Tab-separated table of N, CA, C and O in Angstrom:
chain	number	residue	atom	x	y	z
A	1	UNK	N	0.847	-1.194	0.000
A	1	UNK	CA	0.000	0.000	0.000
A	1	UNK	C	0.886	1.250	0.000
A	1	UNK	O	1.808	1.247	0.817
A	2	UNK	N	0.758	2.215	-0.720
A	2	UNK	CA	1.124	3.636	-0.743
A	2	UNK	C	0.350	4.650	-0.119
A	2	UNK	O	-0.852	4.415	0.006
A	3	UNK	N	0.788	5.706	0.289
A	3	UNK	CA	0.098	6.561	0.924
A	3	UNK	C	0.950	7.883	0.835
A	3	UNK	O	1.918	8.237	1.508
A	4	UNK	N	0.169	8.621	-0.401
A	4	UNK	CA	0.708	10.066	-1.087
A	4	UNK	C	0.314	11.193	-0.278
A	4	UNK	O	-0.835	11.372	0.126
A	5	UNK	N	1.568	12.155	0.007
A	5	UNK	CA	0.798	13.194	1.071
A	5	UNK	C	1.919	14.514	0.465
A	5	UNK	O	2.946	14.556	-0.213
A	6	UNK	N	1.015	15.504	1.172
A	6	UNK	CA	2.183	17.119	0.954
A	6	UNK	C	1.776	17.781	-0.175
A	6	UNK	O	2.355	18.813	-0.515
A	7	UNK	N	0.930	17.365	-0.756
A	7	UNK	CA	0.479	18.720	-1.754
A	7	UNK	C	-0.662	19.938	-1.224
A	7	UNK	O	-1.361	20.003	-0.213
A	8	UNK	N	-0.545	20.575	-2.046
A	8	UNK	CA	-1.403	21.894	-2.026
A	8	UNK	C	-1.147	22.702	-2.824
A	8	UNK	O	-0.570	22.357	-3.855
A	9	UNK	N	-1.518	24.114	-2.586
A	9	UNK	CA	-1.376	25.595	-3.141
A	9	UNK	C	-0.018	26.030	-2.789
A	9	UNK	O	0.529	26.271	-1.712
A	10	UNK	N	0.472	26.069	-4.360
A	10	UNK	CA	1.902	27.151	-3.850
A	10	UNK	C	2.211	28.099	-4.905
A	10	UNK	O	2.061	27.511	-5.975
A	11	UNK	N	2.647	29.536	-5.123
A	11	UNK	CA	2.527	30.443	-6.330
A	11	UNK	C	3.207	29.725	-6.672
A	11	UNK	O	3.695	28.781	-6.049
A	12	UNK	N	3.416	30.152	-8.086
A	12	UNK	CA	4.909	30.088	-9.257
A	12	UNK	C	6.399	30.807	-8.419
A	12	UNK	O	6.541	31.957	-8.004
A	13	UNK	N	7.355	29.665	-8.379
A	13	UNK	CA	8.532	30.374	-8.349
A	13	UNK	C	8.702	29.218	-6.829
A	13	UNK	O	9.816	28.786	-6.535
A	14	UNK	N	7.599	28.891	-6.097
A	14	UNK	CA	7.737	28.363	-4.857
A	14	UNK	C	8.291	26.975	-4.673
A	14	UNK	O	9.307	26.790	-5.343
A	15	UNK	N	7.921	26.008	-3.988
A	15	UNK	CA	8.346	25.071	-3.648
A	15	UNK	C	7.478	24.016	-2.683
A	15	UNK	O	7.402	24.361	-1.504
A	16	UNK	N	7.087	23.278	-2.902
A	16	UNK	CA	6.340	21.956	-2.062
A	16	UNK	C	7.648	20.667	-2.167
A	16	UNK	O	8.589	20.459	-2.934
A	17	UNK	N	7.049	19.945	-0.858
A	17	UNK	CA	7.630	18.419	-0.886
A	17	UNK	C	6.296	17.508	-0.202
A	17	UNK	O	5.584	17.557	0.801
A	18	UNK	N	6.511	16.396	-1.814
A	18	UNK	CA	5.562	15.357	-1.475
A	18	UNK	C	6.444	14.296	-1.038
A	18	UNK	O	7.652	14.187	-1.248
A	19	UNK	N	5.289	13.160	-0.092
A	19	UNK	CA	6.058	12.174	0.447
A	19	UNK	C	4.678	10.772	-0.046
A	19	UNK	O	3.493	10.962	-0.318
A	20	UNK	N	5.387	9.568	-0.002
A	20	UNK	CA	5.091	8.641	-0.294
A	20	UNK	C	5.604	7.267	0.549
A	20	UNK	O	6.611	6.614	0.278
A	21	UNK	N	4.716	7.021	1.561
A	21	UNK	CA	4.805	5.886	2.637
A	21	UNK	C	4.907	4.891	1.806
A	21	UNK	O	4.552	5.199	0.668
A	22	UNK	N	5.436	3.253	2.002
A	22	UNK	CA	5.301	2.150	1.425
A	22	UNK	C	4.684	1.652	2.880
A	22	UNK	O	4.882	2.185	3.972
A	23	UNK	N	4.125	0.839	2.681
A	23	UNK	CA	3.356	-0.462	3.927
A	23	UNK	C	3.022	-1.489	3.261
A	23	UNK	O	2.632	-1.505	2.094
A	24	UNK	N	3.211	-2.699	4.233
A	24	UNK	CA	2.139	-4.059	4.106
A	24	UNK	C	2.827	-4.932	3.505
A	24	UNK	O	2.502	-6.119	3.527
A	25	UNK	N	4.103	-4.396	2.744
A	25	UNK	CA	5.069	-5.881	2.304
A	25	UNK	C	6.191	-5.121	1.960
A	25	UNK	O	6.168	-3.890	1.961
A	26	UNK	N	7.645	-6.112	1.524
A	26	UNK	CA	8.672	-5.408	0.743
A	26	UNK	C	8.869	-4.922	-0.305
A	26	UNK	O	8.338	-5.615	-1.172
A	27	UNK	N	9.458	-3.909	-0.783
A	27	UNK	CA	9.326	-3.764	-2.181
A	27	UNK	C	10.504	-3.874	-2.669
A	27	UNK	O	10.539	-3.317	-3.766
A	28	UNK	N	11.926	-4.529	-2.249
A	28	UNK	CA	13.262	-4.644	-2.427
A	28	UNK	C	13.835	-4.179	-3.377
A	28	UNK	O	14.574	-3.240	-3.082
A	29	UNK	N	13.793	-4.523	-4.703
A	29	UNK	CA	14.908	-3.990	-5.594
A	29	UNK	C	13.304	-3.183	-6.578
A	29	UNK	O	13.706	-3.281	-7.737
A	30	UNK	N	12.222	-2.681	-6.646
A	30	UNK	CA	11.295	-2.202	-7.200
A	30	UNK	C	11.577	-0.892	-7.442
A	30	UNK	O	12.240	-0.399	-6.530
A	31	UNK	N	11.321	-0.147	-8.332
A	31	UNK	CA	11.059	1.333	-8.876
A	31	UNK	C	9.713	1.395	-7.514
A	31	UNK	O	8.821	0.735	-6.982
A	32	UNK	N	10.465	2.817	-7.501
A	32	UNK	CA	9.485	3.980	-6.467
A	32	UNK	C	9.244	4.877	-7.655
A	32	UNK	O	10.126	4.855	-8.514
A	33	UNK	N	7.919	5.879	-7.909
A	33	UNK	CA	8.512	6.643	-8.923
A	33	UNK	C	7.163	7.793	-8.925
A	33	UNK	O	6.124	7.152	-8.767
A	34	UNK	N	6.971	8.842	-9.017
A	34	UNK	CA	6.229	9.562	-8.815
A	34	UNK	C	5.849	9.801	-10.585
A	34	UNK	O	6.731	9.959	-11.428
A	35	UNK	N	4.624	9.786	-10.841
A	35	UNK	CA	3.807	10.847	-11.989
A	35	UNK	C	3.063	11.627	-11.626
A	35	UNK	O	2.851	11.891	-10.442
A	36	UNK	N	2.461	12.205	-12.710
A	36	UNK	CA	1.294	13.601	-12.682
A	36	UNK	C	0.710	13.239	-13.549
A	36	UNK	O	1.031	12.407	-14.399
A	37	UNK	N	-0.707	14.131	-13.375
A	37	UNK	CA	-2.264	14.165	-14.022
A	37	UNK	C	-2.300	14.949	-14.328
A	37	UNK	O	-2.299	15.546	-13.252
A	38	UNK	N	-2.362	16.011	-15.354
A	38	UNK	CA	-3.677	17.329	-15.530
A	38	UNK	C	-4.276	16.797	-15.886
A	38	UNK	O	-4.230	15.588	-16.114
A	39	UNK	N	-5.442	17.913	-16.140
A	39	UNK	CA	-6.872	17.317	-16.448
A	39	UNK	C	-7.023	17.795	-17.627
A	39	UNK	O	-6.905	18.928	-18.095
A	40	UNK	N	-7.437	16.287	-18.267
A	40	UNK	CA	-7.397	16.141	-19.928
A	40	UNK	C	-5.825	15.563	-20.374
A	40	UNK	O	-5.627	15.129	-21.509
A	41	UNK	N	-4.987	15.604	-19.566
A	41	UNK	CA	-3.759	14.649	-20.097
A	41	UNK	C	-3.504	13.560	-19.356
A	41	UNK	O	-3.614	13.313	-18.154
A	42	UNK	N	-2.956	12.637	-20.778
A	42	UNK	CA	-2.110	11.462	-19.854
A	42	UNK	C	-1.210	11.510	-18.906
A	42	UNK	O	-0.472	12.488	-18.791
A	43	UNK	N	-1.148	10.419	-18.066
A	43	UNK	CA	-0.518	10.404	-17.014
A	43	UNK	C	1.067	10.377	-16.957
A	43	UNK	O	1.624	9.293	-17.131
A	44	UNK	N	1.611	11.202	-16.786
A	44	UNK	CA	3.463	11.577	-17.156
A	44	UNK	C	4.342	11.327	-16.193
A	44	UNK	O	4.233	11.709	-15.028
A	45	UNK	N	5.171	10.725	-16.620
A	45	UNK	CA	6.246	10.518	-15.707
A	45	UNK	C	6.763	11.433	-15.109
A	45	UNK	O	6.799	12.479	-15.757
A	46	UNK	N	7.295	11.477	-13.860
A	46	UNK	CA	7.908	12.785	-13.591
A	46	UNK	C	9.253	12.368	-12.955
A	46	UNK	O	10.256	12.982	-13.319
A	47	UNK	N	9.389	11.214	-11.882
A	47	UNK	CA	10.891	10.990	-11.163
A	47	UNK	C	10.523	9.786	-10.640
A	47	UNK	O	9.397	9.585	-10.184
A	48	UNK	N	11.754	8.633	-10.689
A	48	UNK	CA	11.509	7.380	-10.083
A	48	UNK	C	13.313	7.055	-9.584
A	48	UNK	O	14.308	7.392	-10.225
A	49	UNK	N	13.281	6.524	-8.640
A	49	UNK	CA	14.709	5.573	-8.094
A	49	UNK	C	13.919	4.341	-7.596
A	49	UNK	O	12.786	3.907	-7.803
A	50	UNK	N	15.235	3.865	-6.678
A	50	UNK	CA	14.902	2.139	-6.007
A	50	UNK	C	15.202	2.424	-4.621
A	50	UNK	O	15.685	3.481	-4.215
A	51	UNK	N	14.861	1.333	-3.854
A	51	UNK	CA	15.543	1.146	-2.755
A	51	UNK	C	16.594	0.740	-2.577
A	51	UNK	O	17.111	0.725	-1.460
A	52	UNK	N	17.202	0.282	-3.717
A	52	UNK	CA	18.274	-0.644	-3.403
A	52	UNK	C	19.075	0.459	-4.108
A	52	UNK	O	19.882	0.207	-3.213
A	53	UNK	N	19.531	1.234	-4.681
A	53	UNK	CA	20.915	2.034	-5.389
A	53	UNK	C	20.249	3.560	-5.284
A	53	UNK	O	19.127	3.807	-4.841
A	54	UNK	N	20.955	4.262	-5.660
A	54	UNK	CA	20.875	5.610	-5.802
A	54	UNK	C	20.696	6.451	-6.731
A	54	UNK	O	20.584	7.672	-6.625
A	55	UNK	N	20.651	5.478	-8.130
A	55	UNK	CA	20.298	6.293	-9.362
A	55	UNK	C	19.051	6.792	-9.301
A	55	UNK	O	18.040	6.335	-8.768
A	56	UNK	N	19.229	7.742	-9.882
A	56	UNK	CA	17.413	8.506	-10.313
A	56	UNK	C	17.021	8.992	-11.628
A	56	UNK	O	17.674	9.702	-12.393
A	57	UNK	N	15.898	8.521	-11.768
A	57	UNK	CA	15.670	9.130	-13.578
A	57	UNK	C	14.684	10.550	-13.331
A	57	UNK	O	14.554	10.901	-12.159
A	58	UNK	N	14.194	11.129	-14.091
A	58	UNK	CA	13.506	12.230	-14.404
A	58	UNK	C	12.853	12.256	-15.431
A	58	UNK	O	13.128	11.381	-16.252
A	59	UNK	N	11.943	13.081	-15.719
A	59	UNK	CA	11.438	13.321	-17.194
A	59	UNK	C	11.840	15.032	-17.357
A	59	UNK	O	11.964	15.980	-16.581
A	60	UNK	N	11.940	14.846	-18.583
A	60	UNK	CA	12.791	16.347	-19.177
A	60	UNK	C	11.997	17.554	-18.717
A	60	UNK	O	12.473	18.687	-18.639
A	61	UNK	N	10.764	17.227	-18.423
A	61	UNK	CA	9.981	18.622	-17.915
A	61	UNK	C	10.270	19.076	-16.446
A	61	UNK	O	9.810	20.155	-16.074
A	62	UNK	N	10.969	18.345	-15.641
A	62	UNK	CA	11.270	18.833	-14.170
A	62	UNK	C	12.730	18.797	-14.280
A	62	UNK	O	13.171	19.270	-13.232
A	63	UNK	N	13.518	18.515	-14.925
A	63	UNK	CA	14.976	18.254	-14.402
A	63	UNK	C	15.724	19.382	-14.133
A	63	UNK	O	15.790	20.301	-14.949
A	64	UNK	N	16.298	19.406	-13.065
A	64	UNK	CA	16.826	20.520	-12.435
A	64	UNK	C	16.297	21.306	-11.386
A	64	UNK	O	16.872	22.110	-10.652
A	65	UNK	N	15.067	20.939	-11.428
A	65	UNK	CA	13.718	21.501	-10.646
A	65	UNK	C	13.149	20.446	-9.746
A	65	UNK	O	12.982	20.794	-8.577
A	66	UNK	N	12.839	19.292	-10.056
A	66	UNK	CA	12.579	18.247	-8.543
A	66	UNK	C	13.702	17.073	-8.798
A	66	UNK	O	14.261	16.837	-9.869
A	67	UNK	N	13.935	16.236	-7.242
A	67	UNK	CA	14.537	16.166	-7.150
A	67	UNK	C	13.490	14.616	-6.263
A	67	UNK	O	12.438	14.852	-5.668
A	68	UNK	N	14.056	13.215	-6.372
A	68	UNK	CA	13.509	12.187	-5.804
A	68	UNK	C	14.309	11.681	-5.117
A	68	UNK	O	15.398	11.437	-5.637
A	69	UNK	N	14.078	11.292	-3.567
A	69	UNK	CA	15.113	10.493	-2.929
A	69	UNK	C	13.970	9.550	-1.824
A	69	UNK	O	12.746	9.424	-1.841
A	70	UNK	N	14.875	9.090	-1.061
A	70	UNK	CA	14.265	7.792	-0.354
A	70	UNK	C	15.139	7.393	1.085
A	70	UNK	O	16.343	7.555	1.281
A	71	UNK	N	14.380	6.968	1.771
A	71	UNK	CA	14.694	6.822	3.432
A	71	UNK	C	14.104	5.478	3.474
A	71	UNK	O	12.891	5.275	3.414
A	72	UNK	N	15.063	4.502	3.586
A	72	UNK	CA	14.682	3.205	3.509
A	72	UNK	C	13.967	3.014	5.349
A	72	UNK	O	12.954	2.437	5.744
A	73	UNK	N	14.728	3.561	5.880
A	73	UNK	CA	14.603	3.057	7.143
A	73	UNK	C	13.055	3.662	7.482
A	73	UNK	O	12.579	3.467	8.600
A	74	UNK	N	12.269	4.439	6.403
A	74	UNK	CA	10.710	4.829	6.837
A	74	UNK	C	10.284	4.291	6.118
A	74	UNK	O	9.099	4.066	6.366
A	75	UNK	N	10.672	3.837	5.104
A	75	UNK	CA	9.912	2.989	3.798
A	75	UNK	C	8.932	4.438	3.001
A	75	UNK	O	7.776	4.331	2.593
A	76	UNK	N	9.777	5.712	2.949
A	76	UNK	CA	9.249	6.562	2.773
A	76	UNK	C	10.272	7.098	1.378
A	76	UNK	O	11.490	6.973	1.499
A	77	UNK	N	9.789	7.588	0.300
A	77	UNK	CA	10.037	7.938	-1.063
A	77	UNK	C	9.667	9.739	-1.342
A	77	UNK	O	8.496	10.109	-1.436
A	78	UNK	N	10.643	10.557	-1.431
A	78	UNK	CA	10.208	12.469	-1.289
A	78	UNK	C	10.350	12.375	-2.815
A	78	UNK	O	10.820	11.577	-3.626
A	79	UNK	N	9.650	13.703	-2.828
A	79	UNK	CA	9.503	14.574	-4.146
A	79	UNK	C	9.930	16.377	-3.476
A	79	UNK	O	9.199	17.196	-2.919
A	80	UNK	N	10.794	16.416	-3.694
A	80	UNK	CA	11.419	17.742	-3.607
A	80	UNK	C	10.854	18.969	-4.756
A	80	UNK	O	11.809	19.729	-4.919
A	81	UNK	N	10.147	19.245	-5.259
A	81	UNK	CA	9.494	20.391	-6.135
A	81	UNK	C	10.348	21.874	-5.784
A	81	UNK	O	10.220	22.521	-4.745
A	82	UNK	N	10.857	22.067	-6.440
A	82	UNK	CA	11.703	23.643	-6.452
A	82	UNK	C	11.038	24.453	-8.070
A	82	UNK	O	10.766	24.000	-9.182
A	83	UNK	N	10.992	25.602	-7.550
A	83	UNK	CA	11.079	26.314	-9.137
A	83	UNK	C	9.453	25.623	-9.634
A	83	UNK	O	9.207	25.001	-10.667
A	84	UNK	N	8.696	25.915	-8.732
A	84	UNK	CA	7.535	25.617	-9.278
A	84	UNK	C	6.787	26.377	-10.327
A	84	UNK	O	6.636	27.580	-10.112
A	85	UNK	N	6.192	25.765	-11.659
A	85	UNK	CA	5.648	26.731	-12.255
A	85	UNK	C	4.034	26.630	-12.360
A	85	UNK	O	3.465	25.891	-11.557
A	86	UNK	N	3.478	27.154	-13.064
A	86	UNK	CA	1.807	26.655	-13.534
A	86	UNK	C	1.339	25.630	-14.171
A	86	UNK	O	0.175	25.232	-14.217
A	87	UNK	N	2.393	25.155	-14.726
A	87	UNK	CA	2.160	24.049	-15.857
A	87	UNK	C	2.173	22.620	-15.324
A	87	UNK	O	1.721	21.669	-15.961
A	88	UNK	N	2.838	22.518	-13.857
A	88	UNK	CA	3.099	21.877	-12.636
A	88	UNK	C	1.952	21.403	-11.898
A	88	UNK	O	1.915	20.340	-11.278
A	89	UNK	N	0.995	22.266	-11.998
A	89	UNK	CA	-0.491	21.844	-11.363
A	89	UNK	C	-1.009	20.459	-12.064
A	89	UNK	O	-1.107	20.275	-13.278
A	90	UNK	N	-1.266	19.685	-11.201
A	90	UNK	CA	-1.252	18.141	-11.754
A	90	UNK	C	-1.618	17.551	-10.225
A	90	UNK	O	-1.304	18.094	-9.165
A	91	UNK	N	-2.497	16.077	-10.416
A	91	UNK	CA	-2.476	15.028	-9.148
A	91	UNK	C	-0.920	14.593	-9.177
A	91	UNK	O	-0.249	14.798	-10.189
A	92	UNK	N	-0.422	14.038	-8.127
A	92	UNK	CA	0.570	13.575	-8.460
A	92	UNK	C	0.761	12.287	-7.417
A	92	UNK	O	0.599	12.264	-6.197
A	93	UNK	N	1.198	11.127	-8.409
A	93	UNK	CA	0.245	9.773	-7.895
A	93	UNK	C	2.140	9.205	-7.424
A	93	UNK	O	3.105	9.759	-7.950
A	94	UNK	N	2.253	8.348	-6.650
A	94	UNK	CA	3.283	8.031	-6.750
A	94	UNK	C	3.022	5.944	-6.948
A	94	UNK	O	1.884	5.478	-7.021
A	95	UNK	N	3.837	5.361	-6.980
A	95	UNK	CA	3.773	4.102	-7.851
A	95	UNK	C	5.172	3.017	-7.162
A	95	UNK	O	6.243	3.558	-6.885
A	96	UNK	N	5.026	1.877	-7.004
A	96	UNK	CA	6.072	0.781	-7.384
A	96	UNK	C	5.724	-0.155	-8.507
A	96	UNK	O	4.598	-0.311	-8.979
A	97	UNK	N	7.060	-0.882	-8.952
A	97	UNK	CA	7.167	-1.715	-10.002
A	97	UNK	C	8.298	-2.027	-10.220
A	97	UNK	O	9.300	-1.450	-9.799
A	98	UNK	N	8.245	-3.073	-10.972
A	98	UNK	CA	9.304	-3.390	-11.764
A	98	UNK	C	9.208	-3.568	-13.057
A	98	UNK	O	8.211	-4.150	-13.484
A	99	UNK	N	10.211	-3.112	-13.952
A	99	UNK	CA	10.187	-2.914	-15.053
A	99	UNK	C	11.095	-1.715	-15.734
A	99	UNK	O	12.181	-1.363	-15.276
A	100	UNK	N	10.474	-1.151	-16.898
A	100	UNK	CA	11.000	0.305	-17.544
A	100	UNK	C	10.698	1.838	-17.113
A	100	UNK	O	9.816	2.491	-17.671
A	101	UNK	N	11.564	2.390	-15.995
A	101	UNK	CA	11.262	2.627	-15.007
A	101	UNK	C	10.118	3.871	-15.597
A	101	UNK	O	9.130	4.103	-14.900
A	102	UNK	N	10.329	4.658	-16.940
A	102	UNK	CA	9.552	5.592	-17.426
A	102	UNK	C	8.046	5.190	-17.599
A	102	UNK	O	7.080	5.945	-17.708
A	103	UNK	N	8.081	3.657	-17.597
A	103	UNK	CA	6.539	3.683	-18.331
A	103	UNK	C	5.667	3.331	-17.372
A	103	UNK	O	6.007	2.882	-16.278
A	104	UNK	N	4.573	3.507	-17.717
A	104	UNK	CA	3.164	3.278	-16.692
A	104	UNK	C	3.009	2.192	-16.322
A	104	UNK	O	2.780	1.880	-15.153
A	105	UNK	N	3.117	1.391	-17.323
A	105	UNK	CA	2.593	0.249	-17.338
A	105	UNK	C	3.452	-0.546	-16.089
A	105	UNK	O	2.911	-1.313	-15.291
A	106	UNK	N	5.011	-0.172	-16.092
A	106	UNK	CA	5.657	-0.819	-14.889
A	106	UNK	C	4.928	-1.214	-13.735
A	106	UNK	O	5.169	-2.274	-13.158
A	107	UNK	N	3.695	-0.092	-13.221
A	107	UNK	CA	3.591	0.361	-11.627
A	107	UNK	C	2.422	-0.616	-11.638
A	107	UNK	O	1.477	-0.310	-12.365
A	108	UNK	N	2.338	-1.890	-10.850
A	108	UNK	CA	0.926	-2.394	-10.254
A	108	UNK	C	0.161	-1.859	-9.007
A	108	UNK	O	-0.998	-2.014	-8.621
A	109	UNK	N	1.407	-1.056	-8.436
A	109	UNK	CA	0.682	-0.420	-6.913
A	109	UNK	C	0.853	1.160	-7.162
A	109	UNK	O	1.769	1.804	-7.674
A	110	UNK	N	-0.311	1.516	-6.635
A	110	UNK	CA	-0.664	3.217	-7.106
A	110	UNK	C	-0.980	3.610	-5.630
A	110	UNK	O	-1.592	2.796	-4.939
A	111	UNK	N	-0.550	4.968	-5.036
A	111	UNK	CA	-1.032	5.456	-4.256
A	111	UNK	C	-2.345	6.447	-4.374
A	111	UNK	O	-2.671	6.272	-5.548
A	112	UNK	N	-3.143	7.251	-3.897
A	112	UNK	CA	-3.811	8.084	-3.835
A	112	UNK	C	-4.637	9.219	-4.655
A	112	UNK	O	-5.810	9.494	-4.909
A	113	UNK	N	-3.118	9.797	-4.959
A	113	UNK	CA	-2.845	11.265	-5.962
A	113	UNK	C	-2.743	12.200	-4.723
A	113	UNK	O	-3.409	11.751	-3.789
A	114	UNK	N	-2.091	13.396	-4.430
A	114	UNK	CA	-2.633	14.101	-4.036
A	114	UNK	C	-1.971	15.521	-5.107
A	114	UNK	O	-0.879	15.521	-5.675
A	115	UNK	N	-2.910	16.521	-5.131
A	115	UNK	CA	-3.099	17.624	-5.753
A	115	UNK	C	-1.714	18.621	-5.642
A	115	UNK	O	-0.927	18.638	-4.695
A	116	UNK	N	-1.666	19.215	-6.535
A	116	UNK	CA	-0.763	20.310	-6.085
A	116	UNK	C	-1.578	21.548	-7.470
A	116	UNK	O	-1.939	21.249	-8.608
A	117	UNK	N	-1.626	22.732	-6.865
A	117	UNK	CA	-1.778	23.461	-7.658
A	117	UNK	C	-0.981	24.828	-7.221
A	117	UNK	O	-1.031	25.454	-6.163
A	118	UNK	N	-0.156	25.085	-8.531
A	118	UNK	CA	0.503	26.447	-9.089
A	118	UNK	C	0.013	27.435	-9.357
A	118	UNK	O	-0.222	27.553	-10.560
A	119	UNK	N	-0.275	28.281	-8.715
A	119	UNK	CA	-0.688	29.565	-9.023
A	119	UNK	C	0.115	30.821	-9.751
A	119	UNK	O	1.046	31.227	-9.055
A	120	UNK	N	-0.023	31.379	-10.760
A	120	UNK	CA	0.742	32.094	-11.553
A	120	UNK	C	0.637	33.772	-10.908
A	120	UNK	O	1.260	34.683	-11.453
């Protein structure tokens, strides 16, 4: 089970951090990996790592701007959001899996969504 938390209202230029609990079993060598929703678009990748190493991927629309890491010892997965803009307003669902860490299809376990909206 996942459990997505830390969004809300923040202007353009600001900054939020979402967090993402794991519970109820291991997820050992699995992609952690956060996407987004607007409404009326598909669901986009935004940042995924593992528990087990330290690499992290991104999608080209945040890089440089959020930032994904992980605290094994909470079984807890952050989303660091810097340099927030409008275009940023999106659910933002976070996910495990295994597989290709960009694609959807990887994630069988979905958390929540929770909201974030950018105000310009």
């Amino acid at each position: 089970q996942l459990q997505a938390s830390g969004g809300g209202l923040v202007q353009a230029g600001g900054s939020l951090r979402l967090s993402c609990t794991a519970s109820g079993r291991s997820f050992g060598s699995y992609y952690m990996a956060w996407f987004r929703q607007a409404p009326g678009r598909e669901r986009e990748f935004v940042a995924g790592t593992r528990w087990t190493d330290t690499v992290t991927y991104y999608g080209d629309s945040v890089k440089g701007r959020f930032t994904i890491s992980r605290d094994a010892a909470k079984n807890t997965v952050y989303l660091q959001m810097n340099s927030l803009k409008p275009e940023d307003t999106a659910v933002y669902f976070c996910a495990s899996g295994l597989g290709t860490v960009q694609a959807t299809s990887t994630y069988k376990s979905w958390g929540q969504g929770t909201l974030v909206t950018v105000s310009s």
